[in-house]
């Protein structure tokens, strides 16, 4: 069918040999068309992860009392003691741009951007893009999945921001994550069969695509060209999946869905993250263990009060003790992930040796909703570029954004600033 420039239906598709490709919105359909961005290539073997939790920490139970290498492990971080040589605790950091009279609404989105929401996209075109998504551009393009955004919260969080105005959804369903990592199909046999059947849909619609391009104006040709390039990129990643050797992995069958049991939910998600790093399916992961203003009750810890009301502790020792138990529990589940990476051999070391993982929160004292000093710890050595085995106690008001820039430096991301950063933390 010949398609004219003036009468292109929004339902127009490209068809050929059993394949169908929907088209993006074009000027020929509507004046509001937007071109798709092409995926840039990058290369770096280091893995980077950001594991966040809400409502801060009881700081005198998070930060060790001694600085340096000879410190006594704090109560909350004690589950990470077996990985002390890979652990860097960083104290004294402040995220000043995150401070506002509406803390819960801004805590999540400012943790990894260090830019006030009203300044996002205003003080600079990249202002408000989060550190994880900046890293994706440089170390996330050689894997089938540029990044993973995950959560174990009961509702979604907004931690990862691809642009100053666009956040990325965090997936909380282990089954959906499994399919994203290993493809459709509940068993290995089903997945292999599906991948074997997958061919190039672009090759099947090539003839009609050429006719369509000839009928469009210059702007629409660019839009369609970018769109088809994006489809080709997706196909490339699918083909990578079909040829990637995963025979060394013990891949379980697909999970049923979101478990009712929190322990099982966290375990599944951390196991999937471990597999994703081990198989090099992605090199950037962002996780929210819960969301701000969470009403979860940690009955598994014999705590009946909801998390958010409990976080308004008013310096009540009983409430603070319960908060410490919750925060230690988060560290314990995270430690299981660290343990998996530390026991996964890779090259001249382990996956943990080659990773840099930030574990922390964008809130300090949950009763005051402040952002100073923030709980922050790094696990992993980034191929020896992170020293590990120390508690670094910086002067009050040291910029948290400087830690993010330092992580960029240690993981080969050639970005020298983010938010209000001013330089590197050379001691890390």
Tab-separated table of C-alpha atoms in Angstrom, residues 1-426:
chain	number	residue	atom	x	y	z
A	1	UNK	CA	0.000	0.000	0.000
A	2	UNK	CA	1.326	3.455	-0.924
A	3	UNK	CA	1.226	5.875	2.001
A	4	UNK	CA	1.075	9.628	1.313
A	5	UNK	CA	2.654	12.283	3.506
A	6	UNK	CA	-0.691	13.924	4.216
A	7	UNK	CA	-2.779	10.935	5.243
A	8	UNK	CA	-0.633	8.673	7.411
A	9	UNK	CA	-2.721	6.860	10.000
A	10	UNK	CA	-1.508	6.565	13.581
A	11	UNK	CA	-2.256	2.859	13.241
A	12	UNK	CA	0.220	2.422	10.375
A	13	UNK	CA	2.541	-0.537	10.869
A	14	UNK	CA	5.310	-2.175	8.895
A	15	UNK	CA	4.500	-5.736	7.884
A	16	UNK	CA	6.364	-8.567	6.279
A	17	UNK	CA	6.719	-12.361	6.507
A	18	UNK	CA	4.921	-12.785	9.798
A	19	UNK	CA	6.443	-9.696	11.430
A	20	UNK	CA	4.772	-6.441	12.410
A	21	UNK	CA	6.431	-3.275	13.742
A	22	UNK	CA	4.387	-0.398	15.109
A	23	UNK	CA	5.648	3.075	14.268
A	24	UNK	CA	6.345	6.019	16.567
A	25	UNK	CA	4.262	9.179	16.394
A	26	UNK	CA	5.294	11.113	13.265
A	27	UNK	CA	4.665	14.618	11.973
A	28	UNK	CA	2.622	12.968	9.232
A	29	UNK	CA	0.326	11.679	11.981
A	30	UNK	CA	0.608	14.542	14.462
A	31	UNK	CA	2.929	17.536	14.982
A	32	UNK	CA	4.004	16.267	18.394
A	33	UNK	CA	6.439	13.616	17.205
A	34	UNK	CA	9.587	12.910	19.185
A	35	UNK	CA	12.649	11.062	17.875
A	36	UNK	CA	13.991	8.078	19.740
A	37	UNK	CA	17.505	8.368	21.118
A	38	UNK	CA	20.107	5.999	19.788
A	39	UNK	CA	21.944	3.848	22.245
A	40	UNK	CA	25.617	4.719	22.623
A	41	UNK	CA	28.266	2.067	22.919
A	42	UNK	CA	30.509	1.840	25.927
A	43	UNK	CA	32.918	-0.576	27.488
A	44	UNK	CA	34.146	-1.170	31.022
A	45	UNK	CA	34.265	-4.373	33.054
A	46	UNK	CA	33.500	-2.750	36.414
A	47	UNK	CA	30.010	-3.109	37.877
A	48	UNK	CA	28.242	-0.350	39.766
A	49	UNK	CA	25.197	-0.644	42.034
A	50	UNK	CA	23.221	1.700	44.248
A	51	UNK	CA	21.218	0.089	47.071
A	52	UNK	CA	19.043	2.604	48.903
A	53	UNK	CA	16.765	2.426	51.920
A	54	UNK	CA	14.300	5.007	53.298
A	55	UNK	CA	13.979	6.825	56.613
A	56	UNK	CA	17.698	7.176	57.222
A	57	UNK	CA	19.465	5.479	60.103
A	58	UNK	CA	19.968	5.829	63.817
A	59	UNK	CA	23.351	7.371	63.179
A	60	UNK	CA	25.079	6.524	66.456
A	61	UNK	CA	24.307	2.884	65.650
A	62	UNK	CA	25.451	3.233	62.020
A	63	UNK	CA	28.749	5.129	62.197
A	64	UNK	CA	31.649	3.484	64.031
A	65	UNK	CA	33.078	5.554	66.842
A	66	UNK	CA	36.644	5.142	65.562
A	67	UNK	CA	37.965	6.305	62.182
A	68	UNK	CA	40.634	4.565	60.125
A	69	UNK	CA	41.189	0.862	59.669
A	70	UNK	CA	41.074	-0.229	63.325
A	71	UNK	CA	37.427	0.544	64.033
A	72	UNK	CA	34.756	-1.387	65.903
A	73	UNK	CA	31.849	-2.417	63.676
A	74	UNK	CA	28.588	-0.638	64.448
A	75	UNK	CA	25.376	-2.469	65.370
A	76	UNK	CA	23.559	-1.783	62.092
A	77	UNK	CA	26.511	-2.651	59.834
A	78	UNK	CA	27.659	-5.677	61.833
A	79	UNK	CA	26.180	-8.139	59.261
A	80	UNK	CA	28.788	-6.776	56.820
A	81	UNK	CA	31.704	-7.586	59.131
A	82	UNK	CA	32.782	-10.702	57.154
A	83	UNK	CA	33.438	-8.429	54.153
A	84	UNK	CA	35.367	-5.809	56.077
A	85	UNK	CA	38.263	-5.722	53.604
A	86	UNK	CA	35.768	-4.719	50.914
A	87	UNK	CA	33.874	-2.256	53.128
A	88	UNK	CA	34.396	1.514	53.134
A	89	UNK	CA	32.200	3.451	55.577
A	90	UNK	CA	32.010	7.158	54.769
A	91	UNK	CA	30.787	9.580	57.464
A	92	UNK	CA	30.169	13.321	57.577
A	93	UNK	CA	28.451	13.676	54.184
A	94	UNK	CA	25.674	16.173	53.488
A	95	UNK	CA	23.307	16.361	50.507
A	96	UNK	CA	22.401	20.034	50.801
A	97	UNK	CA	20.390	20.271	47.540
A	98	UNK	CA	18.048	17.566	48.912
A	99	UNK	CA	17.009	19.661	51.896
A	100	UNK	CA	13.457	20.966	51.632
A	101	UNK	CA	10.226	21.406	53.602
A	102	UNK	CA	8.763	18.448	51.656
A	103	UNK	CA	11.303	15.750	52.552
A	104	UNK	CA	9.522	12.527	51.594
A	105	UNK	CA	8.591	13.871	48.172
A	106	UNK	CA	12.176	14.780	47.316
A	107	UNK	CA	14.355	12.318	49.239
A	108	UNK	CA	14.197	9.584	46.615
A	109	UNK	CA	14.747	11.681	43.510
A	110	UNK	CA	17.638	13.723	44.948
A	111	UNK	CA	19.720	10.892	46.450
A	112	UNK	CA	21.671	10.152	43.281
A	113	UNK	CA	21.315	13.536	41.562
A	114	UNK	CA	22.207	16.002	44.347
A	115	UNK	CA	20.027	18.548	42.560
A	116	UNK	CA	16.924	20.184	44.052
A	117	UNK	CA	13.810	19.148	42.082
A	118	UNK	CA	13.044	22.753	41.092
A	119	UNK	CA	16.538	23.026	39.617
A	120	UNK	CA	16.271	19.822	37.547
A	121	UNK	CA	16.853	20.703	33.903
A	122	UNK	CA	17.035	24.403	34.827
A	123	UNK	CA	20.573	24.982	36.093
A	124	UNK	CA	21.895	22.692	33.344
A	125	UNK	CA	20.575	20.224	30.760
A	126	UNK	CA	21.836	17.282	32.805
A	127	UNK	CA	20.834	18.642	36.202
A	128	UNK	CA	18.606	16.051	37.826
A	129	UNK	CA	19.899	13.015	35.908
A	130	UNK	CA	20.931	10.472	38.535
A	131	UNK	CA	24.385	8.953	38.920
A	132	UNK	CA	23.242	5.485	37.914
A	133	UNK	CA	21.853	6.707	34.604
A	134	UNK	CA	24.956	8.797	33.922
A	135	UNK	CA	27.010	5.642	34.487
A	136	UNK	CA	24.765	3.704	32.080
A	137	UNK	CA	25.902	5.921	29.214
A	138	UNK	CA	29.512	4.916	29.770
A	139	UNK	CA	29.574	1.386	31.209
A	140	UNK	CA	26.105	0.067	30.417
A	141	UNK	CA	26.059	-0.303	26.665
A	142	UNK	CA	28.020	-3.516	26.124
A	143	UNK	CA	25.519	-5.681	27.975
A	144	UNK	CA	22.094	-6.859	26.910
A	145	UNK	CA	20.470	-4.732	29.618
A	146	UNK	CA	22.042	-1.291	30.050
A	147	UNK	CA	20.688	-1.163	33.612
A	148	UNK	CA	18.261	-2.688	36.073
A	149	UNK	CA	15.970	-0.649	38.319
A	150	UNK	CA	14.482	-2.779	41.091
A	151	UNK	CA	12.596	-2.493	44.354
A	152	UNK	CA	11.259	-4.621	47.171
A	153	UNK	CA	8.844	-1.902	48.291
A	154	UNK	CA	5.103	-2.417	48.320
A	155	UNK	CA	4.747	0.548	45.956
A	156	UNK	CA	7.127	2.017	43.448
A	157	UNK	CA	9.924	4.432	44.286
A	158	UNK	CA	11.524	7.161	42.170
A	159	UNK	CA	15.279	6.858	42.560
A	160	UNK	CA	16.548	6.500	38.979
A	161	UNK	CA	16.070	9.487	36.673
A	162	UNK	CA	16.986	9.057	33.007
A	163	UNK	CA	16.398	12.749	32.252
A	164	UNK	CA	15.684	15.710	34.547
A	165	UNK	CA	11.966	15.078	34.006
A	166	UNK	CA	11.707	11.311	33.436
A	167	UNK	CA	12.100	8.738	36.188
A	168	UNK	CA	12.481	5.040	35.438
A	169	UNK	CA	10.056	2.570	37.022
A	170	UNK	CA	11.562	0.156	39.515
A	171	UNK	CA	10.392	-3.414	39.018
A	172	UNK	CA	9.304	-5.286	42.121
A	173	UNK	CA	8.047	-8.522	40.576
A	174	UNK	CA	10.783	-11.197	40.560
A	175	UNK	CA	9.052	-13.028	37.711
A	176	UNK	CA	9.161	-9.923	35.505
A	177	UNK	CA	12.834	-9.420	36.398
A	178	UNK	CA	13.574	-13.049	35.571
A	179	UNK	CA	11.987	-12.719	32.118
A	180	UNK	CA	13.915	-9.508	31.513
A	181	UNK	CA	17.190	-11.247	32.356
A	182	UNK	CA	16.698	-14.652	30.787
A	183	UNK	CA	13.808	-14.274	28.358
A	184	UNK	CA	10.249	-15.558	28.240
A	185	UNK	CA	9.651	-19.145	29.293
A	186	UNK	CA	9.491	-20.742	32.707
A	187	UNK	CA	12.183	-23.364	32.108
A	188	UNK	CA	15.539	-23.405	30.336
A	189	UNK	CA	14.095	-25.578	27.556
A	190	UNK	CA	11.248	-23.148	26.895
A	191	UNK	CA	13.603	-20.172	26.801
A	192	UNK	CA	15.938	-21.869	24.321
A	193	UNK	CA	13.021	-22.694	22.033
A	194	UNK	CA	11.743	-19.122	22.061
A	195	UNK	CA	15.194	-17.660	21.360
A	196	UNK	CA	15.736	-20.135	18.519
A	197	UNK	CA	12.544	-18.938	16.865
A	198	UNK	CA	13.541	-15.276	17.086
A	199	UNK	CA	14.698	-13.823	13.753
A	200	UNK	CA	15.234	-10.314	12.457
A	201	UNK	CA	11.885	-8.566	12.168
A	202	UNK	CA	13.636	-5.617	10.538
A	203	UNK	CA	14.832	-7.810	7.673
A	204	UNK	CA	11.258	-8.991	7.163
A	205	UNK	CA	9.850	-5.461	6.824
A	206	UNK	CA	12.814	-3.958	4.994
A	207	UNK	CA	10.986	-3.452	1.683
A	208	UNK	CA	7.993	-1.651	3.160
A	209	UNK	CA	10.239	0.398	5.441
A	210	UNK	CA	12.096	1.698	2.393
A	211	UNK	CA	8.856	2.683	0.674
A	212	UNK	CA	7.632	4.413	3.816
A	213	UNK	CA	10.851	6.410	4.201
A	214	UNK	CA	10.584	7.627	0.602
A	215	UNK	CA	7.093	8.964	1.287
A	216	UNK	CA	8.002	10.989	4.385
A	217	UNK	CA	9.379	14.436	4.975
A	218	UNK	CA	12.931	14.979	6.218
A	219	UNK	CA	11.958	15.263	9.898
A	220	UNK	CA	9.840	12.116	9.843
A	221	UNK	CA	12.558	10.196	7.999
A	222	UNK	CA	14.927	11.011	10.860
A	223	UNK	CA	12.346	9.918	13.425
A	224	UNK	CA	11.679	6.610	11.675
A	225	UNK	CA	15.395	6.065	11.103
A	226	UNK	CA	16.172	6.570	14.786
A	227	UNK	CA	13.249	4.342	15.736
A	228	UNK	CA	14.353	1.494	13.477
A	229	UNK	CA	17.902	1.873	14.798
A	230	UNK	CA	16.469	1.381	18.289
A	231	UNK	CA	14.599	-1.726	17.132
A	232	UNK	CA	17.835	-3.021	15.623
A	233	UNK	CA	19.584	-2.387	18.963
A	234	UNK	CA	16.940	-4.429	20.761
A	235	UNK	CA	17.333	-7.209	18.211
A	236	UNK	CA	21.071	-7.134	18.762
A	237	UNK	CA	20.529	-7.644	22.480
A	238	UNK	CA	18.134	-10.519	21.823
A	239	UNK	CA	20.728	-12.130	19.545
A	240	UNK	CA	23.334	-11.650	22.262
A	241	UNK	CA	21.015	-13.528	24.594
A	242	UNK	CA	20.710	-16.428	22.183
A	243	UNK	CA	24.479	-16.825	21.850
A	244	UNK	CA	25.520	-16.039	25.414
A	245	UNK	CA	26.896	-19.080	27.191
A	246	UNK	CA	25.114	-19.504	30.505
A	247	UNK	CA	25.920	-23.166	30.973
A	248	UNK	CA	28.018	-22.281	34.012
A	249	UNK	CA	25.030	-20.673	35.755
A	250	UNK	CA	22.542	-22.456	37.939
A	251	UNK	CA	19.471	-20.641	36.616
A	252	UNK	CA	16.310	-21.479	38.586
A	253	UNK	CA	12.874	-21.765	37.040
A	254	UNK	CA	10.929	-18.512	36.767
A	255	UNK	CA	9.428	-17.280	40.064
A	256	UNK	CA	5.641	-17.295	40.327
A	257	UNK	CA	5.354	-13.602	41.213
A	258	UNK	CA	5.793	-11.302	44.205
A	259	UNK	CA	6.073	-13.434	47.356
A	260	UNK	CA	3.973	-12.493	50.365
A	261	UNK	CA	6.958	-13.204	52.596
A	262	UNK	CA	9.394	-10.259	52.733
A	263	UNK	CA	12.406	-12.502	53.393
A	264	UNK	CA	11.653	-14.530	50.286
A	265	UNK	CA	11.002	-11.414	48.202
A	266	UNK	CA	14.329	-9.817	49.137
A	267	UNK	CA	16.190	-13.076	48.690
A	268	UNK	CA	14.759	-13.577	45.205
A	269	UNK	CA	15.596	-10.063	44.098
A	270	UNK	CA	19.141	-10.176	45.438
A	271	UNK	CA	19.670	-13.615	43.858
A	272	UNK	CA	18.514	-12.260	40.496
A	273	UNK	CA	20.874	-9.301	40.891
A	274	UNK	CA	23.716	-11.681	41.634
A	275	UNK	CA	22.935	-13.701	38.513
A	276	UNK	CA	22.697	-10.543	36.418
A	277	UNK	CA	26.183	-9.449	37.497
A	278	UNK	CA	27.617	-12.954	37.245
A	279	UNK	CA	26.344	-13.481	33.696
A	280	UNK	CA	27.288	-9.908	32.754
A	281	UNK	CA	23.724	-9.229	31.658
A	282	UNK	CA	23.991	-5.739	33.110
A	283	UNK	CA	26.653	-3.650	34.850
A	284	UNK	CA	24.476	-1.023	36.530
A	285	UNK	CA	21.771	-1.795	39.107
A	286	UNK	CA	19.682	0.592	41.218
A	287	UNK	CA	17.558	-0.752	44.062
A	288	UNK	CA	15.125	0.668	46.628
A	289	UNK	CA	14.669	-1.709	49.553
A	290	UNK	CA	11.563	0.282	50.485
A	291	UNK	CA	10.071	3.675	49.679
A	292	UNK	CA	9.764	6.891	51.607
A	293	UNK	CA	6.710	7.130	53.917
A	294	UNK	CA	6.538	3.318	53.860
A	295	UNK	CA	3.688	1.766	55.820
A	296	UNK	CA	5.249	-1.695	55.809
A	297	UNK	CA	5.099	-3.582	59.091
A	298	UNK	CA	8.101	-5.790	59.832
A	299	UNK	CA	6.185	-8.561	61.549
A	300	UNK	CA	9.069	-10.896	60.704
A	301	UNK	CA	11.024	-8.882	63.286
A	302	UNK	CA	8.137	-8.876	65.773
A	303	UNK	CA	7.525	-5.178	65.068
A	304	UNK	CA	3.864	-4.263	64.701
A	305	UNK	CA	4.225	-0.501	64.105
A	306	UNK	CA	4.381	0.682	60.485
A	307	UNK	CA	7.811	1.809	59.295
A	308	UNK	CA	7.011	5.483	58.622
A	309	UNK	CA	5.227	6.261	61.913
A	310	UNK	CA	7.980	4.398	63.746
A	311	UNK	CA	10.577	6.574	62.020
A	312	UNK	CA	9.115	9.593	63.850
A	313	UNK	CA	10.711	8.275	67.008
A	314	UNK	CA	10.914	11.502	69.010
A	315	UNK	CA	14.119	10.124	70.585
A	316	UNK	CA	12.046	7.409	72.246
A	317	UNK	CA	14.557	4.629	73.061
A	318	UNK	CA	12.048	1.853	72.390
A	319	UNK	CA	11.208	3.185	68.925
A	320	UNK	CA	14.860	3.781	68.130
A	321	UNK	CA	15.699	0.211	69.136
A	322	UNK	CA	13.040	-1.070	66.721
A	323	UNK	CA	14.373	1.151	63.965
A	324	UNK	CA	17.863	-0.226	64.526
A	325	UNK	CA	16.462	-3.751	64.154
A	326	UNK	CA	14.857	-2.824	60.827
A	327	UNK	CA	18.001	-1.099	59.581
A	328	UNK	CA	20.177	-4.022	60.661
A	329	UNK	CA	17.760	-6.356	58.876
A	330	UNK	CA	18.234	-4.403	55.638
A	331	UNK	CA	22.010	-4.679	56.097
A	332	UNK	CA	21.653	-8.417	56.738
A	333	UNK	CA	19.702	-9.035	53.513
A	334	UNK	CA	22.173	-6.863	51.605
A	335	UNK	CA	25.030	-8.875	53.131
A	336	UNK	CA	23.619	-11.997	51.491
A	337	UNK	CA	24.034	-10.323	48.094
A	338	UNK	CA	27.575	-9.261	48.983
A	339	UNK	CA	28.351	-12.814	50.053
A	340	UNK	CA	27.154	-14.181	46.725
A	341	UNK	CA	29.382	-11.776	44.794
A	342	UNK	CA	32.347	-12.550	47.047
A	343	UNK	CA	31.945	-16.253	46.287
A	344	UNK	CA	31.602	-15.835	42.528
A	345	UNK	CA	35.039	-16.244	40.901
A	346	UNK	CA	35.808	-14.003	37.952
A	347	UNK	CA	39.140	-13.577	36.229
A	348	UNK	CA	41.814	-12.749	38.773
A	349	UNK	CA	39.344	-12.281	41.634
A	350	UNK	CA	35.636	-12.276	42.345
A	351	UNK	CA	32.670	-10.287	41.081
A	352	UNK	CA	32.797	-8.328	44.370
A	353	UNK	CA	36.441	-7.437	43.686
A	354	UNK	CA	35.340	-5.906	40.391
A	355	UNK	CA	32.286	-4.044	41.725
A	356	UNK	CA	31.505	-0.819	43.538
A	357	UNK	CA	28.224	-0.825	45.469
A	358	UNK	CA	26.844	2.156	47.365
A	359	UNK	CA	24.621	1.178	50.306
A	360	UNK	CA	22.882	4.029	52.061
A	361	UNK	CA	20.049	6.521	52.394
A	362	UNK	CA	19.306	10.125	51.497
A	363	UNK	CA	17.996	10.775	54.998
A	364	UNK	CA	19.889	10.935	58.261
A	365	UNK	CA	17.733	11.399	61.371
A	366	UNK	CA	14.252	10.299	60.312
A	367	UNK	CA	12.612	12.219	63.150
A	368	UNK	CA	14.115	15.477	61.863
A	369	UNK	CA	14.008	14.562	58.138
A	370	UNK	CA	17.495	15.977	57.665
A	371	UNK	CA	20.160	15.085	55.116
A	372	UNK	CA	23.226	15.592	57.249
A	373	UNK	CA	25.161	13.428	57.983
A	374	UNK	CA	24.026	10.698	55.616
A	375	UNK	CA	24.587	6.961	56.146
A	376	UNK	CA	26.850	5.763	53.345
A	377	UNK	CA	28.939	2.638	52.828
A	378	UNK	CA	30.718	1.195	49.797
A	379	UNK	CA	31.210	-2.510	49.178
A	380	UNK	CA	33.663	-3.761	46.595
A	381	UNK	CA	37.111	-2.775	45.378
A	382	UNK	CA	36.471	-1.760	41.717
A	383	UNK	CA	39.511	-3.711	40.452
A	384	UNK	CA	41.624	-2.405	43.328
A	385	UNK	CA	40.784	1.258	42.705
A	386	UNK	CA	38.882	1.430	46.016
A	387	UNK	CA	41.064	0.817	49.064
A	388	UNK	CA	38.470	-0.837	51.312
A	389	UNK	CA	38.762	-1.837	54.956
A	390	UNK	CA	38.332	1.621	56.457
A	391	UNK	CA	35.992	4.110	58.082
A	392	UNK	CA	36.485	7.565	56.634
A	393	UNK	CA	35.172	10.342	58.884
A	394	UNK	CA	35.026	13.609	56.949
A	395	UNK	CA	34.383	17.087	58.380
A	396	UNK	CA	30.745	17.978	58.802
A	397	UNK	CA	29.062	19.267	55.608
A	398	UNK	CA	31.358	17.405	53.222
A	399	UNK	CA	29.411	17.085	49.977
A	400	UNK	CA	27.744	13.729	49.364
A	401	UNK	CA	27.981	14.465	45.633
A	402	UNK	CA	31.781	14.241	45.968
A	403	UNK	CA	31.351	10.582	46.895
A	404	UNK	CA	29.313	10.000	43.713
A	405	UNK	CA	32.004	11.653	41.608
A	406	UNK	CA	34.600	9.506	43.371
A	407	UNK	CA	32.626	6.391	42.440
A	408	UNK	CA	32.601	7.624	38.831
A	409	UNK	CA	36.378	7.982	38.976
A	410	UNK	CA	36.911	4.536	40.480
A	411	UNK	CA	34.632	2.782	37.990
A	412	UNK	CA	35.904	4.410	34.821
A	413	UNK	CA	32.978	6.776	34.221
A	414	UNK	CA	34.558	9.905	32.669
A	415	UNK	CA	32.294	12.417	34.430
A	416	UNK	CA	33.898	14.986	36.724
A	417	UNK	CA	30.852	16.533	38.387
A	418	UNK	CA	27.277	15.917	39.459
A	419	UNK	CA	24.965	18.236	41.357
A	420	UNK	CA	26.924	20.465	43.737
A	421	UNK	CA	30.111	18.371	43.670
A	422	UNK	CA	33.490	20.021	44.004
A	423	UNK	CA	36.057	17.233	43.687
A	424	UNK	CA	37.137	13.721	44.620
A	425	UNK	CA	37.407	12.081	48.019
A	426	UNK	CA	40.946	10.857	47.495
